[in-house]
Amino acid sequence: MAFLNPAKAESQTRASKYCMDNVKLYRSYSEYSEGKFIDSICLSGKKHKFSVYYNKLTLKHGQQKQKYPHGSLWGYERGKDVFRYFNKGTTFGTYGYHKIIVSSGLIIYSKYERGGYRYASRTYYFYSKDINAPLERLSVKNLEKDFSNPWFIKEVKALKSLTESDNDGNLLISAIYNKYYQ
């Protein structure tokens, strides 16, 4: 992988202060938490592009393209959204970049999957116990497996949907989790 030279990284850092749609790539969680990105781009104008195709990331700076293979990064940040890579390692398992939609307590992720032949496009939801723990599909069965508190499970089962939100858009499962585990 080719890395940005310090002068280019500095100019992109200054430009990112004024950029409305900035993408930053991170090799590891520790680099993300320290704000040390390995590449970034401001998506203003036609010369700068970012794409995720079959979970391979590509940044295009004018004529220069930088490709990041499937699984080579911890994740990326686009604007205020953070996407984390995860690969369960099975043929039909969970893999790719998952958007973090709740980042404290029980970490909740979403992943939009485009439908193929005979399949509808839809959003899937996942969770992890912390930001680096393996992801599990958000289901009562998986929550029962990972959490033994019967009161927590009882309240989760009482929800109409595990992705049910309050009037402010906060997921109710997060409040229930925080009630028993924070």
Coordinates of C-alpha atoms in Angstrom, one line a residue:
M1 CA 0.0 0.0 0.0
A2 CA 1.2 3.5 -0.8
F3 CA 0.8 5.9 2.1
L4 CA 0.3 9.7 1.8
N5 CA 3.4 11.8 2.1
P6 CA 3.4 14.2 5.1
A7 CA 2.9 17.3 3.0
K8 CA -0.2 15.8 1.3
A9 CA -1.6 14.5 4.6
E10 CA -1.1 18.0 6.2
S11 CA -2.9 19.7 3.3
Q12 CA -5.8 17.2 3.5
T13 CA -6.0 17.7 7.3
R14 CA -6.4 21.5 6.8
A15 CA -8.9 21.0 4.0
S16 CA -10.9 18.6 6.1
K17 CA -11.7 21.4 8.6
Y18 CA -13.8 23.0 5.8
C19 CA -15.0 19.8 4.1
M20 CA -18.7 18.7 4.5
D21 CA -18.1 15.2 3.2
N22 CA -14.7 13.9 4.4
V23 CA -13.6 10.2 4.4
K24 CA -10.8 9.0 6.6
L25 CA -9.4 5.4 6.6
Y26 CA -8.0 3.6 9.7
R27 CA -5.9 0.6 9.8
S28 CA -6.8 -0.3 13.5
Y29 CA -9.1 0.7 16.3
S30 CA -6.2 2.2 18.2
E31 CA -5.4 4.5 15.3
Y32 CA -9.0 5.4 15.0
S33 CA -9.3 6.3 18.7
E34 CA -6.1 8.4 18.4
G35 CA -7.4 10.1 15.2
K36 CA -4.4 8.7 13.1
F37 CA -5.9 8.0 9.7
I38 CA -3.8 6.5 6.9
D39 CA -5.5 8.2 4.1
S40 CA -8.3 10.7 3.6
I41 CA -10.2 12.6 1.0
C42 CA -12.6 15.5 0.8
L43 CA -15.4 14.5 -1.6
S44 CA -15.9 17.9 -3.1
G45 CA -16.0 18.1 -6.8
K46 CA -15.8 15.4 -9.5
K47 CA -12.1 14.7 -9.1
H48 CA -12.3 13.2 -5.7
K49 CA -14.3 9.9 -5.3
F50 CA -14.7 7.2 -2.7
S51 CA -16.3 3.8 -3.4
V52 CA -16.9 0.6 -1.6
Y53 CA -17.4 -2.3 -4.1
Y54 CA -17.5 -5.8 -2.8
N55 CA -16.0 -4.5 0.4
K56 CA -12.9 -3.1 -1.3
L57 CA -12.4 0.6 -0.8
T58 CA -11.1 2.9 -3.4
L59 CA -10.1 6.6 -3.0
K60 CA -9.6 8.6 -6.2
H61 CA -7.6 11.8 -6.0
G62 CA -7.8 13.2 -9.5
Q63 CA -5.9 10.7 -11.7
Q64 CA -4.4 8.8 -8.7
K65 CA -6.3 5.8 -7.3
Q66 CA -5.6 4.2 -4.0
K67 CA -7.2 0.7 -3.4
Y68 CA -7.6 -1.0 -0.1
P69 CA -8.3 -4.7 -0.3
H70 CA -11.1 -6.5 1.4
G71 CA -10.3 -6.7 5.2
S72 CA -7.1 -4.6 5.1
L73 CA -8.6 -1.8 7.3
W74 CA -10.3 -1.6 10.7
G75 CA -12.8 0.8 9.2
Y76 CA -13.5 4.3 7.9
E77 CA -15.2 7.5 8.8
R78 CA -17.4 9.4 6.4
G79 CA -18.5 12.7 7.8
K80 CA -19.9 11.8 11.2
D81 CA -20.6 8.2 10.4
V82 CA -18.2 5.4 11.3
F83 CA -18.0 2.1 9.6
R84 CA -16.2 -0.9 11.1
Y85 CA -15.0 -3.9 9.1
F86 CA -15.9 -7.4 10.4
N87 CA -15.5 -10.8 8.8
K88 CA -17.0 -13.8 10.6
G89 CA -14.9 -16.1 8.5
T90 CA -17.6 -18.4 7.2
T91 CA -18.9 -18.8 3.7
F92 CA -22.2 -17.2 4.4
G93 CA -21.2 -15.3 7.5
T94 CA -21.2 -11.6 8.2
Y95 CA -18.5 -9.6 6.5
G96 CA -17.9 -6.1 5.2
Y97 CA -18.3 -2.6 6.6
H98 CA -21.0 -2.1 9.2
K99 CA -22.2 1.4 10.2
I100 CA -22.0 2.1 13.9
I101 CA -25.4 3.5 14.9
V102 CA -25.0 3.3 18.7
S103 CA -21.5 3.7 20.1
S104 CA -21.9 3.4 23.8
G105 CA -23.0 0.5 26.0
L106 CA -24.2 -2.2 23.6
I107 CA -22.7 -1.3 20.3
I108 CA -25.3 -1.4 17.5
Y109 CA -24.5 -1.6 13.8
S110 CA -26.5 -1.6 10.6
K111 CA -25.5 -3.0 7.2
Y112 CA -27.5 -2.2 4.0
E113 CA -27.4 -5.1 1.6
R114 CA -28.5 -4.7 -2.0
G115 CA -30.7 -7.4 -3.3
G116 CA -29.7 -9.6 -6.1
Y117 CA -31.8 -11.8 -8.3
R118 CA -35.0 -12.7 -6.3
Y119 CA -33.7 -11.0 -3.2
A120 CA -34.9 -7.7 -1.8
S121 CA -32.6 -5.0 -0.6
R122 CA -32.7 -4.5 3.2
T123 CA -30.9 -3.3 6.3
Y124 CA -29.6 -5.9 8.8
Y125 CA -28.7 -5.0 12.4
F126 CA -25.9 -6.4 14.5
Y127 CA -24.4 -5.8 18.0
S128 CA -21.2 -6.3 19.8
K129 CA -20.3 -6.0 23.5
D130 CA -17.5 -3.5 22.7
I131 CA -16.1 -1.8 19.7
N132 CA -13.6 -4.6 18.9
A133 CA -15.7 -7.6 19.9
P134 CA -17.1 -9.9 17.2
L135 CA -20.4 -8.9 15.7
E136 CA -23.6 -10.9 16.1
R137 CA -26.9 -10.5 14.3
L138 CA -29.3 -8.5 16.5
S139 CA -31.8 -11.2 17.6
V140 CA -33.4 -12.3 20.8
K141 CA -31.8 -15.7 20.4
N142 CA -28.3 -14.2 20.2
L143 CA -28.9 -11.8 23.1
E144 CA -30.1 -14.7 25.3
K145 CA -26.9 -16.5 24.4
D146 CA -24.6 -13.5 25.3
F147 CA -26.5 -12.0 28.3
S148 CA -27.8 -14.1 31.3
N149 CA -29.8 -11.4 33.1
P150 CA -33.4 -12.6 32.9
W151 CA -34.8 -9.1 33.5
F152 CA -32.8 -7.7 30.6
I153 CA -34.0 -10.5 28.3
K154 CA -37.7 -10.0 29.5
E155 CA -37.6 -6.3 28.6
V156 CA -36.0 -7.0 25.2
K157 CA -38.7 -9.6 24.4
A158 CA -41.4 -7.0 25.2
L159 CA -40.2 -4.7 22.5
K160 CA -42.2 -4.6 19.3
S161 CA -38.9 -4.7 17.3
L162 CA -35.3 -4.8 18.5
T163 CA -34.8 -1.6 16.4
E164 CA -37.7 0.3 18.0
S165 CA -36.8 3.9 18.8
D166 CA -38.2 6.5 21.1
N167 CA -39.4 10.0 20.0
D168 CA -35.8 11.3 19.8
G169 CA -34.7 8.4 17.5
N170 CA -32.7 6.6 20.3
L171 CA -32.9 2.8 20.2
L172 CA -34.9 1.5 23.1
I173 CA -32.7 -1.6 23.4
S174 CA -29.8 0.7 24.3
A175 CA -31.7 2.2 27.3
I176 CA -32.6 -1.3 28.4
Y177 CA -29.0 -2.5 28.2
N178 CA -27.7 0.6 30.0
K179 CA -30.3 0.0 32.8
Y180 CA -28.9 -3.5 33.5
Y181 CA -25.2 -3.3 32.4
Q182 CA -23.9 0.2 33.0

